[in-house]
PDB file of C-alpha atoms and ligand atoms in Angstrom:
ATOM      1  CA  MET B   7      -5.698   4.112   3.867  1.00 85.00           C
ATOM      2  CA  GLY B   8      -5.598   0.733   5.731  1.00 96.00           C
ATOM      3  CA  ARG B   9      -7.246  -0.024   9.141  1.00 97.00           C
ATOM      4  CA  VAL B  10      -3.979  -0.046  10.765  1.00 98.00           C
ATOM      5  CA  SER B  11      -1.667   2.484   8.682  1.00 98.00           C
ATOM      6  CA  GLY B  12       0.879   4.102  10.330  1.00 97.00           C
ATOM      7  CA  ARG B  13       0.670   1.611  13.491  1.00 98.00           C
ATOM      8  CA  SER B  14       4.125   0.026  14.671  1.00 98.00           C
ATOM      9  CA  CYS B  15       3.403  -3.388  15.661  1.00 99.00           C
ATOM     10  CA  ILE B  16       5.374  -6.440  17.208  1.00 99.00           C
ATOM     11  CA  VAL B  17       4.030  -9.608  16.786  1.00 99.00           C
ATOM     12  CA  THR B  18       5.894 -12.432  18.762  1.00 99.00           C
ATOM     13  CA  GLY B  19       5.680 -16.177  17.676  1.00 98.00           C
ATOM     14  CA  ALA B  20       5.766 -14.806  14.077  1.00 98.00           C
ATOM     15  CA  ALA B  21       7.720 -17.360  12.229  1.00 98.00           C
ATOM     16  CA  GLN B  22       4.808 -19.470  11.391  1.00 98.00           C
ATOM     17  CA  GLY B  23       1.074 -20.212  12.051  1.00 98.00           C
ATOM     18  CA  ILE B  24      -1.105 -17.735  13.726  1.00 98.00           C
ATOM     19  CA  GLY B  25       1.645 -15.135  14.376  1.00 98.00           C
ATOM     20  CA  ARG B  26       2.792 -15.101  10.954  1.00 98.00           C
ATOM     21  CA  ALA B  27      -0.785 -14.593   9.691  1.00 98.00           C
ATOM     22  CA  ILE B  28      -1.249 -11.927  12.082  1.00 99.00           C
ATOM     23  CA  GLY B  29       1.898  -9.726  11.167  1.00 98.00           C
ATOM     24  CA  GLU B  30       0.996 -10.494   7.266  1.00 98.00           C
ATOM     25  CA  ALA B  31      -2.792  -9.186   7.807  1.00 98.00           C
ATOM     26  CA  LEU B  32      -1.429  -6.062   9.683  1.00 98.00           C
ATOM     27  CA  LEU B  33       1.008  -5.279   6.816  1.00 98.00           C
ATOM     28  CA  ASN B  34      -1.987  -5.779   4.127  1.00 98.00           C
ATOM     29  CA  GLU B  35      -3.707  -3.140   6.141  1.00 98.00           C
ATOM     30  CA  GLY B  36      -0.861  -0.612   6.261  1.00 98.00           C
ATOM     31  CA  ALA B  37       0.985  -1.325   9.350  1.00 98.00           C
ATOM     32  CA  GLU B  38       4.548  -1.455  10.340  1.00 98.00           C
ATOM     33  CA  VAL B  39       5.471  -4.856  11.340  1.00 98.00           C
ATOM     34  CA  CYS B  40       8.438  -6.484  13.441  1.00 98.00           C
ATOM     35  CA  PHE B  41       7.992 -10.061  13.021  1.00 98.00           C
ATOM     36  CA  ALA B  42       9.692 -11.892  16.155  1.00 99.00           C
ATOM     37  CA  ASP B  43      10.233 -15.427  17.292  1.00 98.00           C
ATOM     38  CA  ILE B  44      12.800 -17.468  18.847  1.00 98.00           C
ATOM     39  CA  ASN B  45      13.838 -19.180  15.422  1.00 98.00           C
ATOM     40  CA  GLY B  46      15.769 -16.506  14.098  1.00 98.00           C
ATOM     41  CA  ALA B  47      16.339 -18.179  10.637  1.00 98.00           C
ATOM     42  CA  LYS B  48      12.971 -18.844  10.013  1.00 98.00           C
ATOM     43  CA  VAL B  49      11.330 -15.571  11.236  1.00 98.00           C
ATOM     44  CA  ALA B  50      14.196 -13.796   8.905  1.00 98.00           C
ATOM     45  CA  GLU B  51      12.726 -15.988   6.000  1.00 98.00           C
ATOM     46  CA  VAL B  52       9.146 -14.889   6.844  1.00 98.00           C
ATOM     47  CA  ALA B  53      10.470 -11.335   7.242  1.00 98.00           C
ATOM     48  CA  GLU B  54      12.257 -11.453   3.482  1.00 98.00           C
ATOM     49  CA  ALA B  55       9.256 -12.924   1.847  1.00 98.00           C
ATOM     50  CA  ASN B  56       7.014  -9.920   3.192  1.00 98.00           C
ATOM     51  CA  LYS B  57       9.350  -7.538   1.904  1.00 98.00           C
ATOM     52  CA  ARG B  58       9.378  -8.880  -1.623  1.00 98.00           C
ATOM     53  CA  ARG B  59       5.778  -9.252  -1.359  1.00 97.00           C
ATOM     54  CA  LEU B  60       5.505  -5.356  -0.464  1.00 96.00           C
ATOM     55  CA  GLY B  61       8.162  -4.078  -3.135  1.00 96.00           C
ATOM     56  CA  ASP B  62       7.807  -0.305  -2.447  1.00 93.00           C
ATOM     57  CA  SER B  63       6.891  -0.769   1.020  1.00 94.00           C
ATOM     58  CA  ALA B  64       9.468  -3.313   2.188  1.00 96.00           C
ATOM     59  CA  THR B  65      10.653  -0.884   4.893  1.00 97.00           C
ATOM     60  CA  ARG B  66       7.280  -1.326   6.698  1.00 98.00           C
ATOM     61  CA  VAL B  67       8.819  -4.786   7.556  1.00 98.00           C
ATOM     62  CA  THR B  68      11.359  -5.928  10.033  1.00 98.00           C
ATOM     63  CA  HIS B  69      12.227  -9.312  12.194  1.00 98.00           C
ATOM     64  CA  ALA B  70      13.708 -10.000  15.523  1.00 98.00           C
ATOM     65  CA  GLN B  71      15.042 -13.075  16.904  1.00 98.00           C
ATOM     66  CA  VAL B  72      13.546 -13.166  20.614  1.00 99.00           C
ATOM     67  CA  ASP B  73      13.218 -15.448  23.679  1.00 99.00           C
ATOM     68  CA  VAL B  74       9.911 -14.121  25.419  1.00 99.00           C
ATOM     69  CA  THR B  75      11.027 -15.663  28.561  1.00 98.00           C
ATOM     70  CA  GLN B  76      14.216 -13.627  28.645  1.00 98.00           C
ATOM     71  CA  ARG B  77      13.926  -9.887  29.618  1.00 98.00           C
ATOM     72  CA  ASP B  78      16.974  -8.530  28.013  1.00 98.00           C
ATOM     73  CA  SER B  79      16.035 -10.292  24.943  1.00 98.00           C
ATOM     74  CA  VAL B  80      12.424  -8.670  24.845  1.00 99.00           C
ATOM     75  CA  GLN B  81      14.126  -5.279  25.495  1.00 98.00           C
ATOM     76  CA  GLU B  82      16.159  -5.611  22.687  1.00 98.00           C
ATOM     77  CA  MET B  83      13.426  -6.591  20.606  1.00 98.00           C
ATOM     78  CA  ILE B  84      11.647  -3.259  21.472  1.00 98.00           C
ATOM     79  CA  ALA B  85      14.775  -1.080  21.178  1.00 98.00           C
ATOM     80  CA  HIS B  86      15.330  -2.701  17.484  1.00 98.00           C
ATOM     81  CA  THR B  87      11.549  -1.886  16.357  1.00 98.00           C
ATOM     82  CA  VAL B  88      11.693   1.473  18.154  1.00 98.00           C
ATOM     83  CA  GLU B  89      14.870   2.375  16.244  1.00 98.00           C
ATOM     84  CA  THR B  90      13.375   0.947  12.973  1.00 98.00           C
ATOM     85  CA  PHE B  91       9.927   2.394  12.924  1.00 98.00           C
ATOM     86  CA  GLY B  92      10.288   5.292  15.789  1.00 98.00           C
ATOM     87  CA  LYS B  93       7.456   3.837  18.189  1.00 98.00           C
ATOM     88  CA  ILE B  94       5.622   0.945  19.274  1.00 98.00           C
ATOM     89  CA  ASP B  95       1.645   1.410  19.064  1.00 98.00           C
ATOM     90  CA  VAL B  96       0.688  -2.491  19.253  1.00 99.00           C
ATOM     91  CA  LYS B  97       2.069  -5.370  21.052  1.00 98.00           C
ATOM     92  CA  PHE B  98       1.193  -8.935  20.266  1.00 99.00           C
ATOM     93  CA  ASN B  99       2.217 -11.353  22.771  1.00 99.00           C
ATOM     94  CA  ASN B 100       1.421 -14.502  20.837  1.00 98.00           C
ATOM     95  CA  ALA B 101       4.237 -16.919  21.245  1.00 98.00           C
ATOM     96  CA  GLY B 102       2.991 -20.051  22.909  1.00 98.00           C
ATOM     97  CA  VAL B 103       4.088 -23.733  23.361  1.00 98.00           C
ATOM     98  CA  ASN B 104       2.278 -27.056  24.482  1.00 97.00           C
ATOM     99  CA  LYS B 105       3.801 -30.259  25.408  1.00 97.00           C
ATOM    100  CA  PRO B 106       0.761 -32.922  26.319  1.00 97.00           C
ATOM    101  CA  MET B 107       1.083 -35.341  29.242  1.00 97.00           C
ATOM    102  CA  ASN B 108      -1.011 -37.345  31.154  1.00 96.00           C
ATOM    103  CA  PHE B 109      -1.921 -35.329  34.134  1.00 97.00           C
ATOM    104  CA  LEU B 110      -0.209 -37.626  36.671  1.00 98.00           C
ATOM    105  CA  ASP B 111       2.914 -37.601  34.650  1.00 97.00           C
ATOM    106  CA  VAL B 112       3.097 -33.895  34.324  1.00 98.00           C
ATOM    107  CA  THR B 113       6.496 -32.690  35.593  1.00 98.00           C
ATOM    108  CA  GLU B 114       7.854 -29.585  36.860  1.00 98.00           C
ATOM    109  CA  ASP B 115      10.006 -28.992  33.690  1.00 98.00           C
ATOM    110  CA  ASN B 116       6.888 -29.601  31.780  1.00 98.00           C
ATOM    111  CA  TRP B 117       5.209 -26.988  33.975  1.00 98.00           C
ATOM    112  CA  ASN B 118       7.939 -24.749  34.118  1.00 98.00           C
ATOM    113  CA  PHE B 119       8.316 -24.975  30.259  1.00 98.00           C
ATOM    114  CA  ILE B 120       4.854 -24.068  29.283  1.00 98.00           C
ATOM    115  CA  MET B 121       4.053 -21.642  32.082  1.00 98.00           C
ATOM    116  CA  GLY B 122       7.536 -19.875  31.203  1.00 98.00           C
ATOM    117  CA  VAL B 123       6.586 -19.284  27.943  1.00 98.00           C
ATOM    118  CA  ASN B 124       2.953 -18.739  27.682  1.00 98.00           C
ATOM    119  CA  GLY B 125       2.553 -17.155  31.364  1.00 98.00           C
ATOM    120  CA  LEU B 126       6.161 -15.532  32.226  1.00 98.00           C
ATOM    121  CA  GLY B 127       6.473 -14.517  28.565  1.00 98.00           C
ATOM    122  CA  CYS B 128       3.142 -12.802  28.402  1.00 98.00           C
ATOM    123  CA  MET B 129       3.734 -10.879  31.474  1.00 98.00           C
ATOM    124  CA  ILE B 130       7.297  -9.868  30.438  1.00 99.00           C
ATOM    125  CA  GLY B 131       6.078  -8.968  26.928  1.00 99.00           C
ATOM    126  CA  MET B 132       3.283  -6.628  28.464  1.00 99.00           C
ATOM    127  CA  GLN B 133       5.540  -5.060  31.104  1.00 98.00           C
ATOM    128  CA  GLU B 134       8.201  -4.244  28.416  1.00 98.00           C
ATOM    129  CA  ALA B 135       5.839  -3.028  25.871  1.00 98.00           C
ATOM    130  CA  ALA B 136       3.924  -0.663  28.553  1.00 98.00           C
ATOM    131  CA  ARG B 137       7.069   0.569  29.591  1.00 98.00           C
ATOM    132  CA  GLN B 138       7.985   2.064  26.076  1.00 98.00           C
ATOM    133  CA  MET B 139       4.468   3.139  25.388  1.00 98.00           C
ATOM    134  CA  ILE B 140       4.473   4.771  28.446  1.00 98.00           C
ATOM    135  CA  ALA B 141       7.809   6.493  27.861  1.00 98.00           C
ATOM    136  CA  GLN B 142       6.554   7.633  24.396  1.00 98.00           C
ATOM    137  CA  GLY B 143       3.357   9.110  26.083  1.00 98.00           C
ATOM    138  CA  THR B 144       1.262   7.741  23.278  1.00 97.00           C
ATOM    139  CA  GLY B 145      -0.776   5.141  24.897  1.00 98.00           C
ATOM    140  CA  GLY B 146      -0.972   1.800  23.054  1.00 98.00           C
ATOM    141  CA  LYS B 147      -2.621  -1.713  22.544  1.00 98.00           C
ATOM    142  CA  ILE B 148      -1.340  -4.848  24.096  1.00 99.00           C
ATOM    143  CA  ILE B 149      -3.108  -7.876  22.654  1.00 99.00           C
ATOM    144  CA  ASN B 150      -2.517 -11.554  24.213  1.00 99.00           C
ATOM    145  CA  THR B 151      -3.131 -14.879  22.647  1.00 98.00           C
ATOM    146  CA  ALA B 152      -5.313 -16.848  24.892  1.00 98.00           C
ATOM    147  CA  SER B 153      -7.349 -20.198  23.669  1.00 98.00           C
ATOM    148  CA  VAL B 154     -10.373 -22.279  24.400  1.00 97.00           C
ATOM    149  CA  ALA B 155      -7.894 -23.648  27.155  1.00 97.00           C
ATOM    150  CA  SER B 156      -8.591 -20.638  28.831  1.00 97.00           C
ATOM    151  CA  ARG B 157     -11.960 -21.153  29.243  1.00 95.00           C
ATOM    152  CA  GLN B 158     -12.118 -24.940  29.797  1.00 94.00           C
ATOM    153  CA  GLY B 159      -9.618 -27.273  31.155  1.00 96.00           C
ATOM    154  CA  PHE B 160      -8.727 -30.223  28.940  1.00 95.00           C
ATOM    155  CA  ASP B 161      -7.427 -33.673  29.721  1.00 95.00           C
ATOM    156  CA  ASN B 162      -3.845 -34.149  28.855  1.00 96.00           C
ATOM    157  CA  VAL B 163      -2.848 -30.679  28.674  1.00 97.00           C
ATOM    158  CA  ALA B 164      -3.027 -29.419  32.152  1.00 98.00           C
ATOM    159  CA  PRO B 165      -0.358 -26.758  32.316  1.00 98.00           C
ATOM    160  CA  TYR B 166      -1.365 -25.513  28.792  1.00 98.00           C
ATOM    161  CA  CYS B 167      -4.755 -24.823  30.144  1.00 98.00           C
ATOM    162  CA  ALA B 168      -3.106 -23.366  33.494  1.00 98.00           C
ATOM    163  CA  SER B 169      -1.039 -21.248  31.347  1.00 98.00           C
ATOM    164  CA  LYS B 170      -3.981 -19.785  29.100  1.00 98.00           C
ATOM    165  CA  TRP B 171      -6.171 -19.297  31.812  1.00 98.00           C
ATOM    166  CA  ALA B 172      -3.248 -17.118  33.293  1.00 98.00           C
ATOM    167  CA  VAL B 173      -3.182 -15.119  29.981  1.00 98.00           C
ATOM    168  CA  VAL B 174      -6.837 -14.051  30.714  1.00 98.00           C
ATOM    169  CA  SER B 175      -6.011 -13.056  34.089  1.00 98.00           C
ATOM    170  CA  LEU B 176      -3.129 -10.989  33.010  1.00 98.00           C
ATOM    171  CA  THR B 177      -5.285  -9.470  30.036  1.00 98.00           C
ATOM    172  CA  GLN B 178      -7.556  -8.419  32.822  1.00 98.00           C
ATOM    173  CA  SER B 179      -5.058  -7.294  35.525  1.00 98.00           C
ATOM    174  CA  GLY B 180      -2.800  -5.367  32.888  1.00 98.00           C
ATOM    175  CA  ALA B 181      -6.070  -3.459  31.591  1.00 98.00           C
ATOM    176  CA  ARG B 182      -6.755  -2.326  35.075  1.00 98.00           C
ATOM    177  CA  ASP B 183      -3.146  -1.178  35.873  1.00 98.00           C
ATOM    178  CA  LEU B 184      -2.439   0.417  32.299  1.00 98.00           C
ATOM    179  CA  ALA B 185      -5.671   2.213  31.787  1.00 98.00           C
ATOM    180  CA  LYS B 186      -4.249   5.541  33.261  1.00 98.00           C
ATOM    181  CA  HIS B 187      -1.597   5.341  30.690  1.00 98.00           C
ATOM    182  CA  ASN B 188      -4.171   5.031  27.871  1.00 98.00           C
ATOM    183  CA  ILE B 189      -3.178   1.568  27.106  1.00 98.00           C
ATOM    184  CA  THR B 190      -5.872  -0.857  26.121  1.00 99.00           C
ATOM    185  CA  VAL B 191      -4.943  -4.839  26.680  1.00 99.00           C
ATOM    186  CA  THR B 192      -7.487  -7.227  24.983  1.00 99.00           C
ATOM    187  CA  GLY B 193      -6.864 -10.602  23.962  1.00 98.00           C
ATOM    188  CA  PHE B 194      -8.321 -13.323  21.580  1.00 98.00           C
ATOM    189  CA  ALA B 195      -8.909 -17.042  22.185  1.00 98.00           C
ATOM    190  CA  PRO B 196      -8.750 -19.270  19.104  1.00 98.00           C
ATOM    191  CA  GLY B 197     -10.346 -22.831  19.347  1.00 96.00           C
ATOM    192  CA  VAL B 198      -8.447 -25.473  16.949  1.00 96.00           C
ATOM    193  CA  VAL B 199      -6.311 -23.734  14.263  1.00 97.00           C
ATOM    194  CA  ALA B 200      -4.489 -25.929  11.924  1.00 94.00           C
ATOM    195  CA  THR B 201      -1.020 -24.799  12.466  1.00 94.00           C
ATOM    196  CA  GLU B 202       2.212 -26.867  12.889  1.00 93.00           C
ATOM    197  CA  MET B 203       1.493 -26.474  16.823  1.00 93.00           C
ATOM    198  CA  TRP B 204      -1.430 -28.827  16.306  1.00 92.00           C
ATOM    199  CA  GLU B 205       0.387 -31.222  14.115  1.00 90.00           C
ATOM    200  CA  GLN B 206       2.958 -31.566  16.746  1.00 92.00           C
ATOM    201  CA  VAL B 207       0.088 -32.072  19.746  1.00 92.00           C
ATOM    202  CA  ASP B 208      -1.112 -34.584  17.507  1.00 90.00           C
ATOM    203  CA  GLN B 209       1.938 -36.522  17.551  1.00 92.00           C
ATOM    204  CA  ASP B 210       2.534 -36.040  21.264  1.00 93.00           C
ATOM    205  CA  LEU B 211      -0.801 -37.317  22.077  1.00 93.00           C
ATOM    206  CA  MET B 212      -0.140 -40.876  20.211  1.00 93.00           C
ATOM    207  CA  LYS B 213       3.196 -40.925  22.274  1.00 93.00           C
ATOM    208  CA  ILE B 214       1.539 -40.761  25.308  1.00 93.00           C
ATOM    209  CA  GLY B 215      -1.293 -43.069  24.418  1.00 92.00           C
ATOM    210  CA  ALA B 216      -4.260 -40.552  24.317  1.00 91.00           C
ATOM    211  CA  ALA B 217      -4.616 -41.238  20.610  1.00 91.00           C
ATOM    212  CA  GLU B 218      -4.225 -44.168  18.352  1.00 92.00           C
ATOM    213  CA  ARG B 219      -4.058 -42.671  14.700  1.00 92.00           C
ATOM    214  CA  PRO B 220      -2.782 -39.285  13.345  1.00 89.00           C
ATOM    215  CA  GLY B 221      -5.562 -36.757  13.003  1.00 89.00           C
ATOM    216  CA  GLN B 222      -7.725 -38.636  15.809  1.00 91.00           C
ATOM    217  CA  ALA B 223      -7.302 -35.875  18.521  1.00 88.00           C
ATOM    218  CA  MET B 224      -7.908 -33.312  16.119  1.00 89.00           C
ATOM    219  CA  GLU B 225     -11.233 -34.737  15.164  1.00 90.00           C
ATOM    220  CA  GLU B 226     -12.166 -35.211  18.758  1.00 88.00           C
ATOM    221  CA  PHE B 227     -11.345 -31.828  19.988  1.00 85.00           C
ATOM    222  CA  SER B 228     -13.147 -30.224  16.701  1.00 89.00           C
ATOM    223  CA  SER B 229     -16.159 -32.403  16.949  1.00 91.00           C
ATOM    224  CA  GLU B 230     -18.295 -30.032  18.683  1.00 89.00           C
ATOM    225  CA  ILE B 231     -17.618 -26.929  16.658  1.00 96.00           C
ATOM    226  CA  LEU B 232     -20.501 -25.410  15.554  1.00 97.00           C
ATOM    227  CA  ARG B 233     -19.078 -23.777  12.287  1.00 97.00           C
ATOM    228  CA  GLY B 234     -18.330 -27.416  11.256  1.00 95.00           C
ATOM    229  CA  ARG B 235     -14.622 -27.039  10.730  1.00 96.00           C
ATOM    230  CA  VAL B 236     -11.232 -26.287  12.353  1.00 96.00           C
ATOM    231  CA  ALA B 237     -10.023 -22.763  11.791  1.00 97.00           C
ATOM    232  CA  THR B 238      -7.125 -21.763   9.377  1.00 98.00           C
ATOM    233  CA  PRO B 239      -5.013 -19.066  10.661  1.00 98.00           C
ATOM    234  CA  GLY B 240      -6.812 -16.635   8.135  1.00 98.00           C
ATOM    235  CA  ASP B 241      -9.879 -17.092  10.166  1.00 98.00           C
ATOM    236  CA  ILE B 242      -8.186 -15.327  13.050  1.00 98.00           C
ATOM    237  CA  THR B 243      -6.793 -12.395  11.558  1.00 98.00           C
ATOM    238  CA  GLY B 244     -10.113 -10.340  10.753  1.00 98.00           C
ATOM    239  CA  THR B 245     -10.319 -10.229  14.731  1.00 98.00           C
ATOM    240  CA  THR B 246      -6.450  -9.471  15.297  1.00 98.00           C
ATOM    241  CA  THR B 247      -6.469  -6.763  12.883  1.00 98.00           C
ATOM    242  CA  PHE B 248      -9.660  -5.106  14.366  1.00 98.00           C
ATOM    243  CA  LEU B 249      -7.757  -5.446  18.053  1.00 98.00           C
ATOM    244  CA  ALA B 250      -5.053  -3.418  16.598  1.00 98.00           C
ATOM    245  CA  SER B 251      -7.082  -0.773  14.855  1.00 98.00           C
ATOM    246  CA  PRO B 252      -8.831   2.424  16.448  1.00 98.00           C
ATOM    247  CA  ASP B 253     -12.164   0.686  15.857  1.00 98.00           C
ATOM    248  CA  SER B 254     -11.543  -1.300  19.228  1.00 98.00           C
ATOM    249  CA  ASP B 255     -10.342   1.648  21.274  1.00 98.00           C
ATOM    250  CA  TYR B 256     -13.452   1.390  23.627  1.00 98.00           C
ATOM    251  CA  MET B 257     -12.271  -2.344  24.424  1.00 98.00           C
ATOM    252  CA  THR B 258     -10.163  -3.211  27.001  1.00 98.00           C
ATOM    253  CA  GLY B 259      -9.767  -6.187  29.476  1.00 98.00           C
ATOM    254  CA  GLN B 260     -11.703  -8.535  27.233  1.00 98.00           C
ATOM    255  CA  ILE B 261     -11.135 -11.402  25.373  1.00 98.00           C
ATOM    256  CA  VAL B 262     -12.770 -12.268  22.017  1.00 98.00           C
ATOM    257  CA  MET B 263     -13.464 -15.931  21.326  1.00 98.00           C
ATOM    258  CA  ILE B 264     -12.627 -17.085  17.696  1.00 98.00           C
ATOM    259  CA  ASP B 265     -13.406 -20.719  17.930  1.00 97.00           C
ATOM    260  CA  GLY B 266     -16.296 -21.220  15.479  1.00 97.00           C
ATOM    261  CA  GLY B 267     -18.498 -22.137  18.464  1.00 96.00           C
ATOM    262  CA  MET B 268     -16.643 -24.650  20.328  1.00 95.00           C
ATOM    263  CA  THR B 269     -17.065 -23.307  23.447  1.00 92.00           C
ATOM    264  CA  LEU B 270     -20.189 -21.362  24.371  1.00 91.00           C
ATOM    265  CA  VAL B 271     -18.734 -19.640  27.572  1.00 83.00           C
TER     266      VAL B 271
HETATM  267  P1  NAD I  15       3.115 -22.314  16.155  1.00 81.76           P
HETATM  268  O1  NAD I  15       3.726 -23.582  17.313  1.00 81.76           O
HETATM  269  O2  NAD I  15       2.733 -22.836  14.758  1.00 81.76           O
HETATM  270  O3  NAD I  15       3.633 -21.230  16.476  1.00 81.76           O
HETATM  271  C1  NAD I  15       4.375 -20.907  17.575  1.00 81.76           C
HETATM  272  C2  NAD I  15       5.508 -19.940  17.649  1.00 81.76           C
HETATM  273  O4  NAD I  15       6.182 -19.415  18.600  1.00 81.76           O
HETATM  274  C3  NAD I  15       6.746 -20.998  16.994  1.00 81.76           C
HETATM  275  O5  NAD I  15       7.150 -20.031  15.478  1.00 81.76           O
HETATM  276  C4  NAD I  15       7.686 -20.833  17.738  1.00 81.76           C
HETATM  277  O6  NAD I  15       9.179 -20.627  17.256  1.00 81.76           O
HETATM  278  C5  NAD I  15       7.600 -19.636  18.672  1.00 81.76           C
HETATM  279  N1  NAD I  15       7.923 -19.600  20.009  1.00 81.76           N
HETATM  280  C6  NAD I  15       8.065 -20.826  20.839  1.00 81.76           C
HETATM  281  N2  NAD I  15       8.700 -20.314  22.157  1.00 81.76           N
HETATM  282  C7  NAD I  15       9.063 -19.028  21.849  1.00 81.76           C
HETATM  283  C8  NAD I  15       9.793 -18.148  22.719  1.00 81.76           C
HETATM  284  N3  NAD I  15      10.306 -18.594  23.859  1.00 81.76           N
HETATM  285  N4  NAD I  15      10.090 -17.168  22.369  1.00 81.76           N
HETATM  286  C9  NAD I  15       9.692 -16.588  21.113  1.00 81.76           C
HETATM  287  N5  NAD I  15       9.205 -17.294  20.084  1.00 81.76           N
HETATM  288  C10 NAD I  15       8.803 -18.619  20.663  1.00 81.76           C
HETATM  289  O7  NAD I  15       1.649 -22.218  17.113  1.00 81.76           O
HETATM  290  P2  NAD I  15       0.542 -21.517  16.704  1.00 81.76           P
HETATM  291  O8  NAD I  15      -0.590 -22.519  16.604  1.00 81.76           O
HETATM  292  O9  NAD I  15       0.530 -20.655  15.571  1.00 81.76           O
HETATM  293  O10 NAD I  15      -0.163 -20.795  17.956  1.00 81.76           O
HETATM  294  C11 NAD I  15       0.301 -19.204  18.028  1.00 81.76           C
HETATM  295  C12 NAD I  15      -0.501 -19.167  19.621  1.00 81.76           C
HETATM  296  O11 NAD I  15      -1.865 -19.361  19.504  1.00 81.76           O
HETATM  297  C13 NAD I  15       0.105 -19.799  20.700  1.00 81.76           C
HETATM  298  O12 NAD I  15       0.182 -18.860  21.618  1.00 81.76           O
HETATM  299  C14 NAD I  15      -1.014 -20.791  21.066  1.00 81.76           C
HETATM  300  O13 NAD I  15      -0.977 -21.111  22.222  1.00 81.76           O
HETATM  301  C15 NAD I  15      -2.341 -20.102  20.575  1.00 81.76           C
HETATM  302  N6  NAD I  15      -3.341 -20.840  20.208  1.00 81.76           N
HETATM  303  C16 NAD I  15      -3.158 -21.918  19.044  1.00 81.76           C
HETATM  304  C17 NAD I  15      -4.352 -22.778  19.030  1.00 81.76           C
HETATM  305  C18 NAD I  15      -4.156 -23.769  17.729  1.00 81.76           C
HETATM  306  O14 NAD I  15      -5.122 -24.550  17.664  1.00 81.76           O
HETATM  307  N7  NAD I  15      -3.247 -23.547  17.165  1.00 81.76           N
HETATM  308  C19 NAD I  15      -5.557 -22.526  19.660  1.00 81.76           C
HETATM  309  C20 NAD I  15      -5.561 -21.653  20.518  1.00 81.76           C
HETATM  310  C21 NAD I  15      -4.473 -20.866  21.036  1.00 81.76           C
END
């Protein structure tokens, strides 16, 4: 019996990085998982790899192509998951983007892109998951991916920080609004996690002149980490599985920092 056995979960942004690791850790503890991502081909490969890995339990895996900024797309992903697993118990709003720009150069397009995926995408994801959980009458858990950038503003990534503060705010508001439906809303805040996102951010920071060599930005961002190293996605999943499990039932409205002690707030 795993920690999340029998729980039907959706994870967005699951074609790679943290989202993929969250989904795979849930599978390891007995859950049914819909891996969802805007990159349909890649998320299908992730699902297939996990089906092969699970063998006889392959029916616990499905996938969906989704754009979290589009309500009809999110509704389709939820309908597909309910059709496959019969219900939804846990929804991870994890898809996220970043595109560094110097503060004075930030454009409306840059703001709207980042706030669209990280802010609006989280809001729509919470709403549509909650509607399904309310219709089921089962309650459920919504878990949002925040960041150290939800606790502190950093240079060259202002819209990203604003969008991740928005995730904290949505977590708190959702917790209050949805408590009467037995739905809890929590979040977790990684620090620096070695994923494709960071590789891209590293390159983008060099392009805008905020770093001179590959790896410099990551080194600078992570120099204050008390645990002495950046995280891997595997460092995050003990907590995410806990948040999806009955062990966290009395928690709501909270963000758990998983940053190795990078920010003490
Ligand atoms: P990643 O770039 O490796 O993966 C993000 C995934 O989201 C990608 O597969 C991408 O295709 C998908 N995605 C992007 N836009 C989407 C959309 N509109 N609809 C659906 N899917 C979409 O990033 P990651 O490092 O795994 O980050 C995952 C989450 O963790 C993000 O919310 C990110 O902001 C957050 N986070 C990451 C770090 C870090 O250091 N990597 C730190 C703190 C928080």
